[in-house]
PDB file of C-alpha atoms in Angstrom:
ATOM      1  CA  MET A   1      78.519 100.206  88.892  1.00  0.00           C
ATOM      2  CA  THR A   2      82.045  98.851  88.938  1.00  0.00           C
ATOM      3  CA  THR A   3      82.834  95.524  87.347  1.00  0.00           C
ATOM      4  CA  GLY A   4      86.323  94.019  87.096  1.00  0.00           C
ATOM      5  CA  ILE A   5      89.461  95.449  88.693  1.00  0.00           C
ATOM      6  CA  PHE A   6      90.740  98.893  87.919  1.00  0.00           C
ATOM      7  CA  GLU A   7      94.238 100.015  88.953  1.00  0.00           C
ATOM      8  CA  THR A   8      95.078 103.653  89.707  1.00  0.00           C
ATOM      9  CA  LYS A   9      98.379 105.270  90.751  1.00  0.00           C
ATOM     10  CA  PHE A  10      98.699 108.787  92.144  1.00  0.00           C
ATOM     11  CA  GLU A  11     100.916 110.875  94.399  1.00  0.00           C
ATOM     12  CA  VAL A  12     100.088 113.042  97.431  1.00  0.00           C
ATOM     13  CA  ASP A  13     102.837 115.069  99.157  1.00  0.00           C
ATOM     14  CA  LYS A  14     105.519 112.993  97.379  1.00  0.00           C
ATOM     15  CA  VAL A  15     103.937 109.779  98.668  1.00  0.00           C
ATOM     16  CA  ARG A  16     102.960 107.277  95.977  1.00  0.00           C
ATOM     17  CA  PHE A  17      99.634 105.487  96.210  1.00  0.00           C
ATOM     18  CA  HIS A  18      98.687 102.319  94.333  1.00  0.00           C
ATOM     19  CA  MET A  19      94.890 101.792  94.434  1.00  0.00           C
ATOM     20  CA  PHE A  20      92.649  98.989  93.109  1.00  0.00           C
ATOM     21  CA  ASP A  21      88.960  99.637  92.505  1.00  0.00           C
ATOM     22  CA  VAL A  22      86.916  96.414  92.645  1.00  0.00           C
ATOM     23  CA  GLY A  23      83.234  95.787  91.979  1.00  0.00           C
ATOM     24  CA  GLY A  24      80.930  95.348  94.958  1.00  0.00           C
ATOM     25  CA  GLN A  25      78.353  93.089  93.350  1.00  0.00           C
ATOM     26  CA  ARG A  26      78.115  89.544  94.637  1.00  0.00           C
ATOM     27  CA  ASP A  27      79.501  87.967  91.460  1.00  0.00           C
ATOM     28  CA  GLU A  28      82.476  90.339  91.587  1.00  0.00           C
ATOM     29  CA  ARG A  29      83.611  89.577  95.103  1.00  0.00           C
ATOM     30  CA  ARG A  30      85.453  86.394  94.266  1.00  0.00           C
ATOM     31  CA  LYS A  31      88.005  88.567  92.389  1.00  0.00           C
ATOM     32  CA  TRP A  32      88.894  90.583  95.499  1.00  0.00           C
ATOM     33  CA  ILE A  33      91.432  88.154  96.894  1.00  0.00           C
ATOM     34  CA  GLN A  34      93.723  89.052  94.007  1.00  0.00           C
ATOM     35  CA  CYS A  35      94.088  92.559  95.441  1.00  0.00           C
ATOM     36  CA  PHE A  36      94.349  91.877  99.155  1.00  0.00           C
ATOM     37  CA  ASN A  37      97.931  90.667  99.246  1.00  0.00           C
ATOM     38  CA  ASP A  38     100.363  93.098 100.903  1.00  0.00           C
ATOM     39  CA  VAL A  39      97.959  96.090 101.071  1.00  0.00           C
ATOM     40  CA  THR A  40      98.205  98.923 103.594  1.00  0.00           C
ATOM     41  CA  ALA A  41      94.440  99.445 103.926  1.00  0.00           C
ATOM     42  CA  ILE A  42      91.068  98.582 102.480  1.00  0.00           C
ATOM     43  CA  ILE A  43      88.775 101.469 101.505  1.00  0.00           C
ATOM     44  CA  PHE A  44      85.174 100.393 102.030  1.00  0.00           C
ATOM     45  CA  VAL A  45      82.647 102.709 100.366  1.00  0.00           C
ATOM     46  CA  CYS A  46      78.994 102.523 101.412  1.00  0.00           C
ATOM     47  CA  ALA A  47      76.116 104.517  99.882  1.00  0.00           C
ATOM     48  CA  SER A  48      74.449 105.819 103.058  1.00  0.00           C
ATOM     49  CA  SER A  49      71.395 106.906 101.051  1.00  0.00           C
ATOM     50  CA  SER A  50      70.701 103.312  99.952  1.00  0.00           C
ATOM     51  CA  TYR A  51      68.714 102.423 103.111  1.00  0.00           C
ATOM     52  CA  ASN A  52      65.446 102.205 101.120  1.00  0.00           C
ATOM     53  CA  LEU A  53      66.852 100.374  98.062  1.00  0.00           C
ATOM     54  CA  VAL A  54      67.369  96.717  97.188  1.00  0.00           C
ATOM     55  CA  LEU A  55      70.128  94.909  95.299  1.00  0.00           C
ATOM     56  CA  TRP A  56      69.791  94.729  91.538  1.00  0.00           C
ATOM     57  CA  GLU A  57      70.765  91.027  91.709  1.00  0.00           C
ATOM     58  CA  ASP A  58      68.446  90.220  94.642  1.00  0.00           C
ATOM     59  CA  SER A  59      65.239  92.246  95.052  1.00  0.00           C
ATOM     60  CA  THR A  60      64.644  90.778  98.506  1.00  0.00           C
ATOM     61  CA  GLN A  61      67.825  92.185 100.026  1.00  0.00           C
ATOM     62  CA  ASN A  62      68.140  95.748 101.354  1.00  0.00           C
ATOM     63  CA  ARG A  63      71.266  97.442  99.993  1.00  0.00           C
ATOM     64  CA  LEU A  64      72.387  99.011 103.260  1.00  0.00           C
ATOM     65  CA  ARG A  65      71.939  95.770 105.167  1.00  0.00           C
ATOM     66  CA  GLU A  66      73.942  94.003 102.472  1.00  0.00           C
ATOM     67  CA  SER A  67      76.721  96.549 102.935  1.00  0.00           C
ATOM     68  CA  LEU A  68      76.668  95.994 106.674  1.00  0.00           C
ATOM     69  CA  ALA A  69      76.902  92.242 106.244  1.00  0.00           C
ATOM     70  CA  LEU A  70      79.732  92.571 103.706  1.00  0.00           C
ATOM     71  CA  PHE A  71      81.657  94.962 105.961  1.00  0.00           C
ATOM     72  CA  LYS A  72      81.311  92.527 108.872  1.00  0.00           C
ATOM     73  CA  ASN A  73      82.608  89.660 106.703  1.00  0.00           C
ATOM     74  CA  ILE A  74      85.609  91.674 105.568  1.00  0.00           C
ATOM     75  CA  TRP A  75      86.370  92.954 109.072  1.00  0.00           C
ATOM     76  CA  ASN A  76      86.237  89.475 110.610  1.00  0.00           C
ATOM     77  CA  ASN A  77      87.962  87.634 107.745  1.00  0.00           C
ATOM     78  CA  ARG A  78      90.856  85.709 109.228  1.00  0.00           C
ATOM     79  CA  TRP A  79      93.138  86.651 106.320  1.00  0.00           C
ATOM     80  CA  LEU A  80      92.508  90.386 106.844  1.00  0.00           C
ATOM     81  CA  LYS A  81      92.995  90.605 110.593  1.00  0.00           C
ATOM     82  CA  THR A  82      96.026  92.879 110.206  1.00  0.00           C
ATOM     83  CA  ILE A  83      94.532  95.126 107.489  1.00  0.00           C
ATOM     84  CA  SER A  84      92.965  98.415 108.616  1.00  0.00           C
ATOM     85  CA  VAL A  85      89.774  99.668 106.961  1.00  0.00           C
ATOM     86  CA  ILE A  86      88.993 103.230 105.849  1.00  0.00           C
ATOM     87  CA  LEU A  87      85.197 103.447 105.899  1.00  0.00           C
ATOM     88  CA  PHE A  88      83.601 106.053 103.614  1.00  0.00           C
ATOM     89  CA  LEU A  89      79.952 106.579 104.484  1.00  0.00           C
ATOM     90  CA  ASN A  90      79.279 108.125 101.117  1.00  0.00           C
ATOM     91  CA  LYS A  91      76.365 110.030  99.519  1.00  0.00           C
ATOM     92  CA  GLN A  92      75.686 112.126 102.577  1.00  0.00           C
ATOM     93  CA  ASP A  93      74.125 114.780 100.339  1.00  0.00           C
ATOM     94  CA  LEU A  94      71.546 112.295  98.987  1.00  0.00           C
ATOM     95  CA  LEU A  95      70.939 110.932 102.493  1.00  0.00           C
ATOM     96  CA  SER A  96      70.198 114.431 103.685  1.00  0.00           C
ATOM     97  CA  GLU A  97      67.721 115.015 100.846  1.00  0.00           C
ATOM     98  CA  LYS A  98      65.867 111.766 101.552  1.00  0.00           C
ATOM     99  CA  ILE A  99      65.633 112.383 105.301  1.00  0.00           C
ATOM    100  CA  LYS A 100      64.373 115.954 104.859  1.00  0.00           C
ATOM    101  CA  ALA A 101      61.799 114.902 102.235  1.00  0.00           C
ATOM    102  CA  LYS A 102      60.352 112.345 104.715  1.00  0.00           C
ATOM    103  CA  ARG A 103      59.166 110.220 101.818  1.00  0.00           C
ATOM    104  CA  TYR A 104      61.251 107.227 102.793  1.00  0.00           C
ATOM    105  CA  LEU A 105      61.495 107.122 106.566  1.00  0.00           C
ATOM    106  CA  LEU A 106      64.669 105.439 107.835  1.00  0.00           C
ATOM    107  CA  GLU A 107      62.720 103.764 110.655  1.00  0.00           C
ATOM    108  CA  SER A 108      60.539 102.028 108.081  1.00  0.00           C
ATOM    109  CA  TYR A 109      63.622 100.062 106.973  1.00  0.00           C
ATOM    110  CA  PHE A 110      65.571 100.096 110.234  1.00  0.00           C
ATOM    111  CA  PRO A 111      62.968 100.106 113.073  1.00  0.00           C
ATOM    112  CA  GLU A 112      65.723 100.530 115.682  1.00  0.00           C
ATOM    113  CA  PHE A 113      66.283 104.091 114.389  1.00  0.00           C
ATOM    114  CA  ALA A 114      63.014 105.227 116.032  1.00  0.00           C
ATOM    115  CA  ASN A 115      64.567 105.308 119.539  1.00  0.00           C
ATOM    116  CA  TYR A 116      68.122 106.069 118.468  1.00  0.00           C
ATOM    117  CA  GLN A 117      70.067 108.613 120.574  1.00  0.00           C
ATOM    118  CA  LEU A 118      73.085 110.491 119.299  1.00  0.00           C
ATOM    119  CA  PRO A 119      76.447 109.297 120.651  1.00  0.00           C
ATOM    120  CA  SER A 120      78.534 111.568 122.859  1.00  0.00           C
ATOM    121  CA  ASP A 121      81.129 112.090 120.111  1.00  0.00           C
ATOM    122  CA  ALA A 122      78.602 113.443 117.549  1.00  0.00           C
ATOM    123  CA  VAL A 123      79.797 116.687 115.968  1.00  0.00           C
ATOM    124  CA  PHE A 124      77.318 119.084 114.355  1.00  0.00           C
ATOM    125  CA  ASP A 125      76.292 122.725 114.126  1.00  0.00           C
ATOM    126  CA  ALA A 126      73.185 124.201 115.758  1.00  0.00           C
ATOM    127  CA  ALA A 127      71.795 124.930 112.276  1.00  0.00           C
ATOM    128  CA  ASP A 128      72.096 121.302 111.102  1.00  0.00           C
ATOM    129  CA  ASP A 129      68.908 119.313 110.628  1.00  0.00           C
ATOM    130  CA  LYS A 130      68.639 117.079 113.694  1.00  0.00           C
ATOM    131  CA  ASP A 131      66.969 114.233 111.825  1.00  0.00           C
ATOM    132  CA  VAL A 132      69.768 114.187 109.243  1.00  0.00           C
ATOM    133  CA  VAL A 133      72.442 114.209 111.985  1.00  0.00           C
ATOM    134  CA  ARG A 134      70.706 111.369 113.776  1.00  0.00           C
ATOM    135  CA  ALA A 135      70.421 109.404 110.512  1.00  0.00           C
ATOM    136  CA  LYS A 136      74.065 109.660 109.569  1.00  0.00           C
ATOM    137  CA  TYR A 137      75.336 108.779 113.039  1.00  0.00           C
ATOM    138  CA  PHE A 138      72.851 105.911 113.267  1.00  0.00           C
ATOM    139  CA  ILE A 139      74.286 104.454 110.055  1.00  0.00           C
ATOM    140  CA  ARG A 140      77.844 104.925 111.289  1.00  0.00           C
ATOM    141  CA  GLY A 141      76.819 103.194 114.526  1.00  0.00           C
ATOM    142  CA  GLU A 142      75.457 100.203 112.626  1.00  0.00           C
ATOM    143  CA  PHE A 143      78.875  99.658 111.048  1.00  0.00           C
ATOM    144  CA  LEU A 144      80.698 100.114 114.348  1.00  0.00           C
ATOM    145  CA  LYS A 145      78.461  97.892 116.477  1.00  0.00           C
ATOM    146  CA  PRO A 146      80.458  95.695 118.899  1.00  0.00           C
ATOM    147  CA  ASN A 147      79.199  92.567 117.088  1.00  0.00           C
ATOM    148  CA  ILE A 148      80.841  93.849 113.902  1.00  0.00           C
ATOM    149  CA  VAL A 149      83.886  95.855 114.969  1.00  0.00           C
ATOM    150  CA  LYS A 150      84.677  93.955 118.126  1.00  0.00           C
ATOM    151  CA  PHE A 151      86.041  95.427 121.385  1.00  0.00           C
ATOM    152  CA  LEU A 152      85.789  99.086 120.459  1.00  0.00           C
ATOM    153  CA  VAL A 153      88.187 101.451 122.146  1.00  0.00           C
ATOM    154  CA  ARG A 154      87.636 105.163 121.526  1.00  0.00           C
ATOM    155  CA  ILE A 155      90.737 107.322 121.101  1.00  0.00           C
ATOM    156  CA  PRO A 156      90.372 110.654 123.004  1.00  0.00           C
ATOM    157  CA  HIS A 157      90.153 113.861 120.957  1.00  0.00           C
ATOM    158  CA  CYS A 158      89.713 111.978 117.685  1.00  0.00           C
ATOM    159  CA  PHE A 159      86.078 111.093 117.128  1.00  0.00           C
ATOM    160  CA  GLN A 160      86.673 109.784 113.606  1.00  0.00           C
ATOM    161  CA  ARG A 161      89.218 107.174 114.640  1.00  0.00           C
ATOM    162  CA  ILE A 162      88.015 103.942 116.146  1.00  0.00           C
ATOM    163  CA  SER A 163      90.453 101.218 117.038  1.00  0.00           C
ATOM    164  CA  THR A 164      89.877  97.673 118.194  1.00  0.00           C
ATOM    165  CA  ALA A 165      91.662  95.867 120.971  1.00  0.00           C
ATOM    166  CA  ALA A 166      90.991  92.539 119.293  1.00  0.00           C
ATOM    167  CA  GLY A 167      93.906  90.302 118.315  1.00  0.00           C
ATOM    168  CA  ASP A 168      97.254  92.055 118.451  1.00  0.00           C
ATOM    169  CA  GLY A 169      95.940  95.601 117.957  1.00  0.00           C
ATOM    170  CA  ARG A 170      96.869  95.833 114.243  1.00  0.00           C
ATOM    171  CA  HIS A 171      93.255  96.112 113.036  1.00  0.00           C
ATOM    172  CA  HIS A 172      91.730  99.646 112.893  1.00  0.00           C
ATOM    173  CA  CYS A 173      88.704 101.315 111.359  1.00  0.00           C
ATOM    174  CA  TYR A 174      88.667 104.938 110.176  1.00  0.00           C
ATOM    175  CA  PRO A 175      85.091 106.099 109.411  1.00  0.00           C
ATOM    176  CA  HIS A 176      84.310 109.277 107.440  1.00  0.00           C
ATOM    177  CA  PHE A 177      81.123 111.027 106.251  1.00  0.00           C
ATOM    178  CA  THR A 178      81.605 111.842 102.570  1.00  0.00           C
ATOM    179  CA  CYS A 179      79.911 112.699  99.294  1.00  0.00           C
ATOM    180  CA  ALA A 180      81.025 112.039  95.701  1.00  0.00           C
ATOM    181  CA  VAL A 181      82.075 115.652  95.066  1.00  0.00           C
ATOM    182  CA  ASP A 182      84.109 115.958  98.284  1.00  0.00           C
ATOM    183  CA  THR A 183      87.611 116.960  97.218  1.00  0.00           C
ATOM    184  CA  GLU A 184      88.991 116.052 100.663  1.00  0.00           C
ATOM    185  CA  ASN A 185      88.520 112.292 100.181  1.00  0.00           C
ATOM    186  CA  ILE A 186      92.055 111.732  98.872  1.00  0.00           C
ATOM    187  CA  ARG A 187      93.457 113.765 101.751  1.00  0.00           C
ATOM    188  CA  ARG A 188      91.536 111.591 104.208  1.00  0.00           C
ATOM    189  CA  VAL A 189      92.975 108.463 102.607  1.00  0.00           C
ATOM    190  CA  PHE A 190      96.454 109.952 102.808  1.00  0.00           C
ATOM    191  CA  ASN A 191      96.131 110.924 106.467  1.00  0.00           C
ATOM    192  CA  ASP A 192      94.674 107.528 107.454  1.00  0.00           C
ATOM    193  CA  CYS A 193      97.332 105.578 105.545  1.00  0.00           C
ATOM    194  CA  ARG A 194     100.038 107.686 107.165  1.00  0.00           C
ATOM    195  CA  ASP A 195      98.597 106.846 110.591  1.00  0.00           C
ATOM    196  CA  ILE A 196      98.435 103.129 109.690  1.00  0.00           C
ATOM    197  CA  ILE A 197     102.048 103.083 108.477  1.00  0.00           C
ATOM    198  CA  GLN A 198     103.200 104.926 111.604  1.00  0.00           C
ATOM    199  CA  ARG A 199     101.497 102.309 113.736  1.00  0.00           C
ATOM    200  CA  ILE A 200     103.247  99.539 111.754  1.00  0.00           C
ATOM    201  CA  HIS A 201     106.641 101.143 112.411  1.00  0.00           C
ATOM    202  CA  LEU A 202     105.871 101.664 116.096  1.00  0.00           C
ATOM    203  CA  ARG A 203     104.956  97.989 116.447  1.00  0.00           C
ATOM    204  CA  GLN A 204     108.146  96.941 114.721  1.00  0.00           C
ATOM    205  CA  TYR A 205     110.097  98.799 117.398  1.00  0.00           C
ATOM    206  CA  GLU A 206     107.720  97.529 120.096  1.00  0.00           C
ATOM    207  CA  LEU A 207     106.579 101.035 120.966  1.00  0.00           C
ATOM    208  CA  LEU A 208     102.884 100.301 120.419  1.00  0.00           C
TER     209      LEU A 208
END
């Protein structure tokens, strides 16, 4: 559980990154505004396996629903309309364990999951557990609903990249399925930030 603001600097392929880690608890959120000035992107990390848990500060509120509401507030915040969001749907390993165990059924907490159908861009192997695949794409879909990320436009040949036509087109969401031990997370951040910066330069020259 993160409290306060932690600053980290690192380098990937000779590109310097300056990252701030902020607490997600309700009483920590008022500190966020200190970090949002002149940022390239916001990394939003959600514990996908938290669908059956409640907040420690509010035992009546489901954790995943709280994350969805918070993501929506950040995405639609008028001061962040030009800031892209890298969405890490984390703890996929724990989500898989829960779904397979069938002890905590996702539809018990999200009834709409019962009739959920996989989207056309779903990518999986024949050996993958179908219930797990449905669960992770359902959760992704909840974050990318039109009433949250408005006016979705899918970019061909890039299922992980969702852009919005809202506003002036400077607001993009990059969702990823991850787990805590995934060593590719930093590379994903690097690739997404590179794409975001390229878009900024293209807009400056009116090419996008």
